[in-house]
Structures are given as C-alpha cells and as structure tokens.
Amino acid sequence: MRPGARAGALVIYVLVAVLLFHDAWLHPQTLTAGAGGGDTSQAMWFFSWTPYALTHGSNPLFTDRINAPDGVNLMWNSAAPLLGLLIWPVRALFGSVVAYNTLLTLALALSAWCGNLAARHFGLRPKVALLTGLLYGFCPFLTAHALGHAKVSWSVLPPLLLIFMHEALVLQRRPAWRSGVYVGLLFAAQVLLFEEGVGLGAIAFIAGAAVLAILHRHEIAGRIRNTVVAAATAALTFGVVAGPAIAFQILGPRHRGGSLPGSDVYDVDLANLVLPTRSVALAPAAATGVTDHLSGNLAESGAYLGVAVLGLLLALAVMRRRDPLVRWIVATGCLVTLFAMGPNVMLAGDAHRAPLPWDLVDRVPLLGSAYPARLFIYVDLLGALGVGVLAEAVMAKLVATSRAARAAVGLAVVLALASYVPAQPFPASPVSVPSYFTGPAVAQIPEGATVLVAPFAHDGSDDAAMLWQTEAGMRFRMPEGYFINFHGSERADGPDPSATRTVMLDIAAVGGDPGDAERDAVRADLHRWGVIAILVGPMPHRAEMERFMERVAGTPAQEQDGVSVWRVDPTSW
C-alpha cells in the first residue's frame, strides 16, 4: 500500500472521529463523554501522572498522590503510561480537556487505520479497505467504550496481531524470529496501554491458531518449527520488555496477592448481537426495551453486529465457503463469540448456566478476572474483514452474482454503516475547575503536603477531586482517590473504609449534621494521614460539608477562588 494512500485513509478516519465528537471540539473546555462520566476524570488523572512522574523523579508505576500515605500500585489500575507519554505534548500546550479529547479521537481513528492495514494485508483494494476500517474502528463496541473507557477504545492491537499472526503462522515469508519479535513487542506495548488486552489478545490468538490448525491439519508438520521459533521469540521479547513492569505489579509495593475475583456481569448477551443499545443512533424503542435490561452497563454492552452485518457474513459464508480465509474468519468469529459469552448463556438479561469455553479461562490465575465481553472486539474485527472480503469479491466479480444480487450487497453495506452510527450528539459536558486549583492560591500549600478534598473521591460517581488535583499540577497528596482496591478477596473502589470516607460520603448524599463522635473520628484520620489542609469545592450539600469541616478544623474557612480552605494542625488535637 502506497504511503500516500495510508496517510489519506488516516486523515479520513480522523475527520470521521472529529465529526463524531464535534460538540467537544466546537466548545472549549467541553469534555467528550461528559465531566466525570464513567471513568473519565480518573483516566485524565492517569494520563497526567506519567509526565509528572518522569519530570519529578517519581516512579510512573506507583503513586502516593492518591491514597496517601500508602499509595497505589498503578499496574493494577491500567494507568496506561504509554498513552500518558503520547498525549504529553498536547496536554502541556492545551490542557487536560483538549488532551483527553485528542486521545479519544485518535483512539478510534488509529484503530480504524489499523483495521485498514489488516484489510490491505489480505489483499483488499483501497476503497474496500477503507470500508473495513470504518466498520472496525467505529463499531458499536468502540464507540460505546468511548463513553468512559478511553483505554479500551485504543484497540490497535487486534488488527496488528491479526497481521503478524497471519505472517508467522501462514505466510512465513520472513524469518520466524523476526515475526516473534514483532508479536512480543506488540504485546509488551499493550501492557503499558491496557493490560487486560494482553490476556484477551492471547485468548483470541490461541482460538485463531486452533481453528487454523484444524482447518489445515495436514500442513502442521511443515510449519511447526517456524511456529515454535516465532512463539518462543515472542515470549522472550515480551518478557524482556514488559517483564520489569509486570514484576513491579506482582512484587512491588501495594501489590495484590493471589488471584483476582472474576465477574459474571460483563458477558456478551446473545440478544445484543441483533438488538442495538441506546448508544446507537438507529435504536428503535422495541430494541432498547430489551437492551436496557442487559447486564453490566451501556459501555460494556457493545456486542452489536446488527442484521445487515450478520446477513453479509452469512452471504459470505455461503458464497465463498471454499475460500480458506472465509472459513477461518467464520469459524474463529464463532469460537471467539463463545468465549466472549463468559460462563453463562445470556439472553435478554437472563443468565442460563451452560458449559462454555470461558470455563477453561476461568481456571487460569489472573486471566479469569478479565471481562469476557471485551473479547468481542476481535469478533468486530473479523466481521469487518468478512464484509470487506465479500465486497471485494463482488466488486471484482469473483462470485457468480446477478446485478440484483450485487445491488443487494451494496445496499446491505450501506445499511451496515448506517446501523453503526452512534447516537448523536455524542455525550459531552463542560468542565468546571475552581480557579483556586489553576491559580496562584494553590501554591500556598507546600509541595507534596497531604490535603483532604471534598467531595471525597472514591469511585466514578464523583471523582472531581482527582481532576482538580491534576489541574493543580499534582501539587498535593490526597488520602482519597478512585482506583482499584481489594478488601480480602473482594474488589473495591477507592481507599480502605474510614470514618472520614463514611461521613463525607453521607453528607454528599443526604446532607445532615454529624455529631461530635464523628468529628473526633475524622480528626483521628487526619492525624494518621498527616493532613495539613482541608478544601471544600463545588459539591452537593456543600453548606453542610462546610459546617462540619469548620467543626473539625475548629476555625472558620477562608474563601479562596471558589474553594473553602482550612489550614489545620492535627498534632494539636
């Protein structure tokens, strides 16, 4: 493929992504997916931490800026340091909001572009490859995750893995060790982008290789040596490059011992294959009446292929049934779908226990904690490639079809593209950061001091304090934050339970006036954490929170640039 054609395709995908997120791009300080929506503020914090750590001599894989003084092992939190590095210049020039919008725009555009590269790798002409990239990079799975999971929307791994897998196992045109190095580097990069994607990619790779071996079992003997060399080189490369980060995750401070708990919530629902959710523009009430009750949430319910795409894939399976590539696409797509269903057969929100391939994955430490539904991106890739193969065959007249049949295929392709258009306008909300955190007032806090901020950050429902801390240049530590934590064998969000957490969350939820016992318990927490200041910003029941913090501090607040500030000395209590 000519460099000009590659660049032209990328420009088109960027323009489509900008058009999709036009509300955020047309209005300054407007954030794609909404301020605080899903994991947005958390993601902005993570993307900001890596540049801060590297410029301040800190470990980019560990932080004590949240959950102070204990800190957080960020390798358990998919902090995506690679994305932090990528977006660093944009954030330095234009701020966190523009940086996040840029990151999300590039996520879909580059995913689509890599899908385009995969299509070209399999011989599809540029126009068909452009279609394939659109169907992959802007599929409902990725646009749904764009509602709050920027890291998941960076799905450049699946198409690149498909290219290298085909090269290493089928074509074998280059030395096996070289293909292995590419695969190892690809997986190592994925560790620093979205670590769960490594496990999901391994499952998809094994499923695809198994189908390939079955379909071409008589050719295995002649290819086994190259395959083993490629696999060994990939494992070695991955271990050398990603090993230190994984070792820090497993052995470093605040690591998690034992296996992670899995989830039976985020599984592919069979109804979702044909029925769209509210994240899709063409979603009739009859369909959303069903998909509104799927397990999980809107971002994780992206297993929608639709009648048009499924019809095209069925036509492909019939019309090109002797084509080895088509047979592999169909068989692998079906097998990966079975894995993505998780441990249960889900139908319109109802779970039915059945023996499924995920039962094998569930027995593997760490791997079983992945969300099965996120495997569906590989089905989307295979589906897009399948539609491309059919469109190529029809355009090249490689299949015996009448003019009416070719018109029907063309109409189905148009309907497939239309059915993938996300609901418009794509969610976006203005971001409001009190000027205290962006002006000179915050400099009154000593660098690295521990500060309690209200509202108390603990999960995705209200993590505004993390965004404020980011905009303050990570100047202070907080004993709070939204991060993955574990209590025994159970996963939890945010810091360990404390009197301060309980009281502050109760006030934010219902207001009220806690008593002296709660005040004294909060004082004990502040003493233990070494808090030297209390900040109360915009939040529900702000007046009640301010009255309580005045009792805790024992002094009136100072109003500074939209924030109520108390300087405290816990050692005096």
XYZ file of C-alpha atoms in Angstrom:
573
model
C 0.000 0.000 0.000
C 1.397 3.386 -1.031
C 2.340 5.773 1.829
C 0.020 8.410 0.354
C -2.926 6.034 0.437
C -2.154 5.095 4.037
C -1.959 8.742 5.061
C -5.154 9.564 3.174
C -7.056 6.811 4.954
C -5.823 8.043 8.331
C -6.942 11.597 7.559
C -10.424 10.340 6.662
C -10.697 8.371 9.903
C -9.550 11.370 11.954
C -12.165 13.563 10.265
C -14.885 10.993 10.983
C -13.834 10.843 14.640
C -13.778 14.650 14.918
C -17.259 14.756 13.383
C -18.439 12.171 15.892
C -17.084 14.201 18.821
C -17.915 17.587 17.273
C -19.603 19.002 20.390
C -16.417 18.639 22.395
C -14.263 20.109 19.628
C -16.519 23.091 18.927
C -16.757 24.241 22.534
C -13.617 24.933 24.618
C -13.341 23.133 27.948
C -16.008 20.628 26.924
C -15.121 17.045 27.639
C -16.087 14.087 25.448
C -18.311 11.623 27.362
C -19.068 14.249 29.992
C -17.234 15.589 33.015
C -16.762 12.773 35.451
C -18.759 10.427 33.224
C -17.745 6.830 33.721
C -14.008 6.747 34.382
C -13.185 9.975 32.555
C -11.683 12.043 35.375
C -9.760 9.007 36.577
C -8.356 8.460 33.080
C -7.322 12.117 32.825
C -5.512 11.748 36.135
C -3.684 8.603 34.987
C -2.657 10.196 31.683
C -1.283 13.187 33.601
C 0.625 11.144 36.173
C 3.194 9.646 33.793
C 4.577 13.003 32.567
C 4.569 14.327 36.137
C 6.418 11.269 37.445
C 9.067 11.380 34.738
C 9.727 15.093 35.247
C 9.829 14.872 39.056
C 11.931 11.757 39.528
C 8.992 9.603 40.656
C 8.089 6.040 39.700
C 5.490 6.180 36.884
C 4.127 2.801 38.024
C 3.450 3.893 41.619
C 1.938 6.984 43.199
C 1.262 8.347 46.651
C -0.541 11.412 45.294
C -3.760 9.451 45.890
C -4.468 7.067 48.773
C -1.805 8.897 50.807
C 0.219 7.893 52.673
C 0.020 4.260 51.468
C -0.123 4.962 47.747
C -1.335 2.930 44.772
C 0.382 0.348 42.579
C -0.752 1.688 39.210
C -0.028 -1.549 37.372
C -3.191 -2.914 38.988
C -5.115 0.059 37.669
C -4.457 0.131 33.910
C -2.869 3.553 34.222
C -1.809 3.390 30.540
C 1.563 5.130 30.832
C 2.057 4.745 27.082
C -0.987 6.941 26.449
C 0.289 9.429 29.011
C 3.503 9.754 27.019
C 1.644 10.020 23.713
C -0.598 12.841 24.877
C 2.066 14.672 26.906
C 2.818 17.449 24.355
C -0.883 18.175 23.765
C -1.589 18.399 27.474
C 1.416 20.664 28.036
C 0.224 23.078 25.342
C -3.570 22.965 25.634
C -4.508 21.371 28.971
C -6.121 18.162 30.166
C -9.515 18.535 28.459
C -8.127 19.053 24.954
C -5.601 16.288 25.586
C -8.324 13.817 26.556
C -10.491 14.741 23.559
C -7.471 14.323 21.294
C -6.663 10.972 22.829
C -10.181 9.653 22.300
C -10.314 10.967 18.752
C -7.033 9.250 17.922
C -8.214 6.065 19.649
C -10.996 5.479 17.130
C -9.098 6.895 14.150
C -5.962 4.796 14.713
C -7.989 1.674 15.499
C -9.804 2.166 12.185
C -6.494 2.780 10.399
C -5.002 -0.433 11.772
C -8.136 -2.244 10.614
C -7.474 -0.724 7.205
C -3.889 -2.025 7.282
C -5.167 -5.513 8.096
C -7.579 -5.381 5.173
C -4.802 -4.308 2.826
C -2.593 -7.078 4.208
C -5.199 -9.581 2.997
C -5.253 -8.067 -0.483
C -8.357 -5.866 -0.346
C -8.318 -2.818 -2.619
C -8.036 0.648 -1.006
C -11.740 1.549 -1.184
C -12.763 -1.761 0.355
C -10.034 -1.461 2.988
C -11.389 1.997 3.831
C -14.810 0.435 4.415
C -13.283 -2.320 6.541
C -11.521 0.245 8.702
C -14.729 2.217 9.214
C -16.663 -0.877 10.262
C -13.940 -1.847 12.724
C -12.775 1.472 14.161
C -16.271 2.887 14.617
C -18.071 -0.307 15.588
C -20.583 -0.093 18.485
C -18.062 -1.796 20.794
C -15.528 1.022 20.462
C -17.978 3.925 20.371
C -19.746 2.531 23.452
C -16.452 2.313 25.347
C -15.709 5.876 24.243
C -18.427 6.869 26.722
C -15.889 6.483 29.513
C -13.242 3.840 28.780
C -10.647 5.631 26.660
C -8.069 2.875 27.197
C -10.401 0.182 25.849
C -11.162 2.316 22.787
C -7.470 2.116 21.867
C -7.926 -1.171 20.015
C -4.950 -1.092 17.693
C -3.738 -4.495 18.954
C -6.353 -6.801 17.323
C -5.712 -5.873 13.655
C -1.934 -5.701 14.108
C -1.981 -9.038 15.908
C -4.001 -10.489 13.037
C -1.388 -9.278 10.533
C 1.552 -10.729 12.454
C -0.329 -13.941 13.236
C -1.008 -14.475 9.537
C 2.608 -13.722 8.706
C 4.043 -16.010 11.401
C 1.685 -18.990 11.025
C 0.608 -18.907 7.371
C 2.800 -16.855 5.050
C 6.114 -17.348 6.864
C 7.827 -15.040 4.377
C 10.260 -13.554 6.880
C 12.452 -15.305 9.453
C 10.347 -16.773 12.242
C 12.307 -14.981 14.950
C 11.554 -11.606 13.373
C 7.812 -12.248 13.403
C 8.152 -13.347 17.012
C 9.927 -10.126 17.964
C 7.126 -8.064 16.410
C 4.435 -10.020 18.277
C 6.375 -9.774 21.553
C 6.814 -6.014 21.182
C 3.160 -5.628 20.315
C 2.035 -7.428 23.470
C 4.612 -5.549 25.567
C 3.241 -2.225 24.325
C -0.255 -3.434 25.179
C 0.828 -3.962 28.814
C 1.532 -0.228 29.060
C -1.629 0.697 27.194
C -4.373 -1.562 28.578
C -3.037 -4.631 30.329
C -6.243 -6.637 30.195
C -5.913 -6.519 26.423
C -2.845 -8.780 26.678
C -4.878 -11.599 28.168
C -7.749 -11.063 25.760
C -5.331 -10.964 22.827
C -3.741 -14.221 23.976
C -7.162 -15.897 24.132
C -8.064 -14.659 20.653
C -4.646 -15.666 19.291
C -4.955 -19.185 20.696
C -8.522 -19.532 19.406
C -7.497 -18.379 15.939
C -4.428 -20.625 15.884
C -6.502 -23.616 16.986
C -9.026 -23.066 14.192
C -6.192 -22.639 11.711
C -4.602 -25.894 12.857
C -7.884 -27.786 12.489
C -8.639 -26.385 9.042
C -5.087 -27.062 7.827
C -4.137 -30.046 9.962
C -2.279 -31.717 7.095
C 0.118 -28.763 6.834
C 1.058 -28.570 10.513
C 4.159 -30.759 10.276
C 5.797 -28.492 7.704
C 5.141 -25.325 9.684
C 5.625 -26.419 13.275
C 9.295 -25.445 13.512
C 8.769 -21.860 12.357
C 5.724 -21.560 14.599
C 7.631 -22.727 17.674
C 10.536 -20.382 16.938
C 8.147 -17.436 16.475
C 6.263 -18.261 19.693
C 9.464 -18.658 21.729
C 10.926 -15.417 20.386
C 7.664 -13.588 21.105
C 7.635 -14.856 24.688
C 11.294 -13.910 25.205
C 10.824 -10.434 23.728
C 7.709 -9.858 25.798
C 9.477 -10.992 28.964
C 12.473 -8.732 28.410
C 10.458 -5.618 27.527
C 7.398 -5.979 29.737
C 8.923 -8.133 32.479
C 10.039 -5.269 34.753
C 6.582 -3.667 34.758
C 4.859 -6.993 35.437
C 7.374 -7.831 38.173
C 6.624 -4.487 39.825
C 2.925 -5.260 39.631
C 3.305 -8.662 41.278
C 6.135 -7.930 43.740
C 6.127 -4.153 44.172
C 4.525 -2.101 46.939
C 0.762 -2.359 47.380
C 0.645 -5.450 45.178
C -2.246 -7.825 45.203
C -1.591 -11.380 46.377
C -3.394 -14.393 44.961
C -5.957 -14.476 42.179
C -8.250 -11.641 41.247
C -12.000 -12.138 41.518
C -13.733 -12.584 38.176
C -17.067 -11.159 37.049
C -20.272 -12.694 35.752
C -21.691 -9.288 34.802
C -19.776 -8.210 31.709
C -20.634 -11.014 29.300
C -21.954 -10.913 25.738
C -25.723 -11.200 25.625
C -26.984 -13.042 22.538
C -29.820 -10.531 22.149
C -27.239 -7.754 21.813
C -25.894 -9.362 18.635
C -29.015 -8.235 16.757
C -30.510 -5.553 19.013
C -28.808 -2.154 19.464
C -28.475 -0.227 22.716
C -29.112 3.488 23.226
C -25.524 4.200 22.235
C -26.527 3.585 18.587
C -28.483 6.175 16.575
C -30.812 3.690 14.865
C -32.131 2.073 18.040
C -35.923 1.674 17.979
C -37.842 1.552 21.237
C -38.640 -2.127 20.709
C -34.916 -2.899 20.727
C -33.905 -0.659 23.638
C -36.794 -2.066 25.632
C -34.744 -5.273 25.670
C -31.179 -3.956 25.708
C -31.891 -1.557 28.584
C -32.028 -4.651 30.788
C -28.746 -6.238 29.727
C -26.264 -6.985 32.498
C -23.371 -4.629 33.055
C -23.643 -1.091 31.708
C -24.009 0.781 28.428
C -20.265 0.982 27.789
C -19.851 -2.789 28.173
C -22.884 -3.694 26.030
C -21.239 -3.226 22.655
C -21.667 -6.677 21.107
C -23.991 -5.339 18.415
C -23.382 -6.590 14.883
C -26.853 -5.987 13.523
C -28.967 -7.702 10.906
C -27.125 -6.097 7.971
C -23.637 -7.214 9.047
C -24.857 -10.662 10.086
C -26.644 -11.017 6.734
C -23.492 -10.064 4.844
C -21.432 -12.555 6.840
C -23.983 -15.280 6.156
C -23.853 -14.466 2.443
C -20.059 -14.588 2.603
C -20.115 -17.979 4.332
C -22.365 -19.378 1.589
C -20.903 -17.704 -1.488
C -17.222 -18.160 -0.599
C -17.480 -21.310 1.520
C -14.471 -22.920 -0.173
C -12.207 -19.934 0.466
C -9.742 -20.856 3.278
C -9.715 -17.289 4.609
C -13.501 -17.142 4.750
C -13.722 -20.483 6.521
C -11.195 -19.280 9.084
C -12.964 -15.933 9.618
C -16.353 -17.561 10.186
C -15.103 -20.381 12.424
C -12.833 -18.151 14.513
C -15.526 -15.499 14.864
C -17.978 -18.087 16.188
C -15.417 -19.523 18.614
C -14.378 -16.121 19.983
C -18.056 -15.230 20.415
C -18.467 -18.326 22.578
C -15.533 -17.178 24.718
C -16.972 -13.658 24.940
C -20.213 -15.060 26.341
C -18.373 -15.802 29.571
C -19.555 -18.530 31.931
C -23.279 -18.169 31.132
C -25.595 -18.045 28.163
C -27.123 -14.582 28.493
C -30.379 -13.925 26.657
C -32.089 -10.562 27.090
C -30.582 -10.155 30.530
C -31.404 -13.652 31.792
C -28.487 -15.973 32.632
C -28.576 -19.679 31.819
C -25.692 -21.804 33.071
C -24.054 -23.907 30.373
C -20.613 -25.383 29.673
C -18.771 -22.718 27.671
C -15.123 -22.182 26.663
C -14.712 -19.444 29.279
C -14.823 -22.160 31.945
C -11.289 -23.061 30.809
C -10.105 -19.455 31.045
C -11.647 -19.066 34.480
C -9.195 -21.609 35.861
C -6.144 -19.583 34.793
C -4.871 -17.228 37.530
C -5.338 -13.532 36.664
C -6.654 -14.317 33.173
C -10.022 -15.384 34.568
C -10.525 -11.907 36.020
C -10.779 -10.335 32.544
C -14.166 -9.183 31.269
C -15.325 -11.734 28.652
C -17.419 -9.171 26.764
C -14.275 -7.227 25.867
C -13.188 -10.117 23.653
C -15.911 -9.093 21.232
C -13.646 -6.523 19.611
C -11.991 -9.470 17.856
C -15.393 -10.545 16.532
C -15.927 -6.999 15.273
C -12.561 -7.146 13.519
C -13.335 -10.477 11.872
C -16.816 -9.249 10.956
C -15.433 -6.096 9.325
C -12.830 -8.140 7.452
C -15.518 -10.574 6.328
C -17.699 -7.778 4.974
C -14.633 -6.414 3.200
C -13.844 -9.789 1.637
C -17.422 -10.081 0.346
C -17.399 -6.518 -1.017
C -14.063 -7.211 -2.728
C -15.394 -10.399 -4.299
C -18.493 -8.662 -5.606
C -16.556 -5.675 -6.970
C -14.047 -7.990 -8.640
C -16.900 -10.265 -9.797
C -15.233 -13.241 -8.163
C -18.628 -14.625 -7.230
C -21.385 -15.521 -9.620
C -23.969 -12.885 -8.744
C -26.624 -11.101 -10.737
C -26.873 -7.340 -10.925
C -29.711 -7.512 -8.414
C -27.584 -9.570 -6.017
C -24.717 -7.092 -6.276
C -27.127 -4.241 -5.616
C -28.437 -6.102 -2.570
C -24.903 -6.495 -1.230
C -24.245 -2.792 -1.809
C -27.456 -1.837 -0.015
C -26.586 -4.139 2.891
C -23.158 -2.493 3.197
C -24.787 0.950 3.345
C -27.235 -0.295 5.981
C -24.354 -1.828 7.944
C -22.534 1.524 8.048
C -25.749 3.348 8.968
C -26.541 0.890 11.748
C -23.165 1.596 13.372
C -23.609 5.376 13.589
C -23.529 6.332 17.298
C -26.358 8.251 18.916
C -25.972 11.979 18.316
C -24.970 14.283 19.756
C -22.258 12.230 21.412
C -22.296 12.961 25.170
C -20.122 15.898 26.170
C -20.186 18.237 29.155
C -18.490 21.487 30.128
C -15.680 21.029 32.631
C -15.588 23.448 35.533
C -12.470 23.568 37.694
C -12.418 26.086 40.571
C -9.829 28.741 39.780
C -8.187 28.025 43.147
C -6.573 24.920 41.614
C -5.309 26.678 38.489
C -4.228 29.978 40.027
C -1.578 31.152 42.496
C -3.652 30.371 45.620
C -2.893 26.647 45.474
C 0.824 27.473 45.796
C 0.160 28.271 49.472
C 0.016 24.507 50.001
C 3.554 23.140 50.446
C 4.665 20.868 47.610
C 3.815 17.248 48.446
C 1.684 18.082 51.504
C -1.380 15.929 52.230
C -4.754 17.612 51.741
C -8.329 16.384 52.272
C -10.604 17.475 49.420
C -14.399 17.455 49.337
C -16.228 15.895 47.602
C -14.407 12.751 48.711
C -13.109 10.921 45.621
C -13.789 7.176 45.813
C -15.420 5.959 42.603
C -16.567 7.078 39.170
C -19.724 8.721 40.505
C -17.748 11.714 41.798
C -14.016 11.858 41.223
C -13.855 15.609 40.640
C -11.108 15.961 43.262
C -8.757 13.947 41.035
C -9.349 16.327 38.133
C -8.739 19.318 40.426
C -5.524 17.722 41.683
C -4.420 17.186 38.091
C -5.107 20.812 37.183
C -3.103 21.864 40.253
C -0.070 20.136 38.753
C -0.199 17.244 41.241
C 0.989 19.693 43.882
C -0.577 17.912 46.860
C -1.334 14.399 48.057
C -4.823 13.159 48.956
C -5.870 10.287 51.270
C -8.634 9.554 48.761
C -8.973 8.761 45.073
C -10.694 6.497 42.580
C -8.580 3.395 41.987
C -8.899 -0.382 42.132
C -8.511 -1.660 45.662
C -9.101 -5.006 47.320
C -10.596 -5.952 50.660
C -9.766 -9.601 51.252
C -10.867 -11.463 48.138
C -13.292 -8.733 47.062
C -12.541 -5.927 44.639
C -13.483 -2.446 45.793
C -13.092 1.103 44.532
C -11.156 3.776 46.359
C -9.320 3.781 49.690
C -9.981 1.447 52.592
C -13.040 2.193 54.760
C -12.542 5.007 57.256
C -14.679 7.279 59.399
C -13.791 10.201 57.128
C -14.884 8.372 53.996
C -18.188 7.316 55.573
C -19.040 10.747 56.970
C -18.096 12.693 53.830
C -19.993 10.359 51.505
C -23.068 10.536 53.759
C -23.001 14.338 53.760
C -22.601 14.448 49.958
C -25.530 12.044 49.552
C -28.110 13.359 52.018
C -26.596 16.275 53.922
C -27.054 16.189 57.685
C -25.076 17.270 60.700
C -22.763 14.536 62.086
C -22.155 14.559 65.830
C -19.080 15.022 67.997
C -18.170 11.319 67.822
C -17.919 11.505 64.019
C -15.938 14.772 64.288
C -13.415 13.155 66.631
C -13.114 10.086 64.391
C -12.383 12.295 61.384
C -9.779 14.193 63.386
C -8.096 10.883 64.210
C -7.980 10.016 60.491
C -6.488 13.391 59.599
C -3.823 12.931 62.269
C -2.979 9.480 60.937
C -2.802 10.708 57.338
C -0.815 13.853 58.139
C -3.377 16.213 56.584
C -2.379 19.884 56.766
C -5.322 21.450 54.894
C -8.989 20.809 54.105
C -10.518 22.019 50.832
C -14.243 22.043 50.017
C -15.187 22.773 46.415
C -18.451 22.693 44.444
C -20.483 19.649 45.504
C -23.946 18.556 46.640
C -24.802 19.746 50.165
C -21.768 21.992 50.209
C -23.073 24.140 53.064
C -23.470 21.090 55.337
C -19.973 19.880 54.432
C -18.511 23.297 55.225
C -20.261 23.444 58.606
C -18.923 20.025 59.527
C -15.363 20.799 58.393
C -15.462 24.026 60.394
C -16.173 21.911 63.482
C -13.375 19.509 62.557
C -10.829 22.277 61.993
C -12.058 24.403 64.888
C -11.688 27.588 62.820
C -13.702 29.405 60.131
C -12.838 28.766 56.496
C -11.012 31.128 54.194
C -12.823 31.594 50.880
C -10.306 31.500 48.047
C -11.206 31.422 44.350
C -14.305 29.271 44.713
C -12.923 26.907 47.374
C -13.313 26.914 51.181
C -9.876 26.401 52.762
C -8.856 25.400 56.286
C -5.242 25.102 57.377
C -5.070 22.517 60.177
C -2.510 21.121 62.594
C -3.700 17.592 63.524
C -0.947 17.263 66.127
C -2.709 19.901 68.221
C -5.873 17.814 68.639
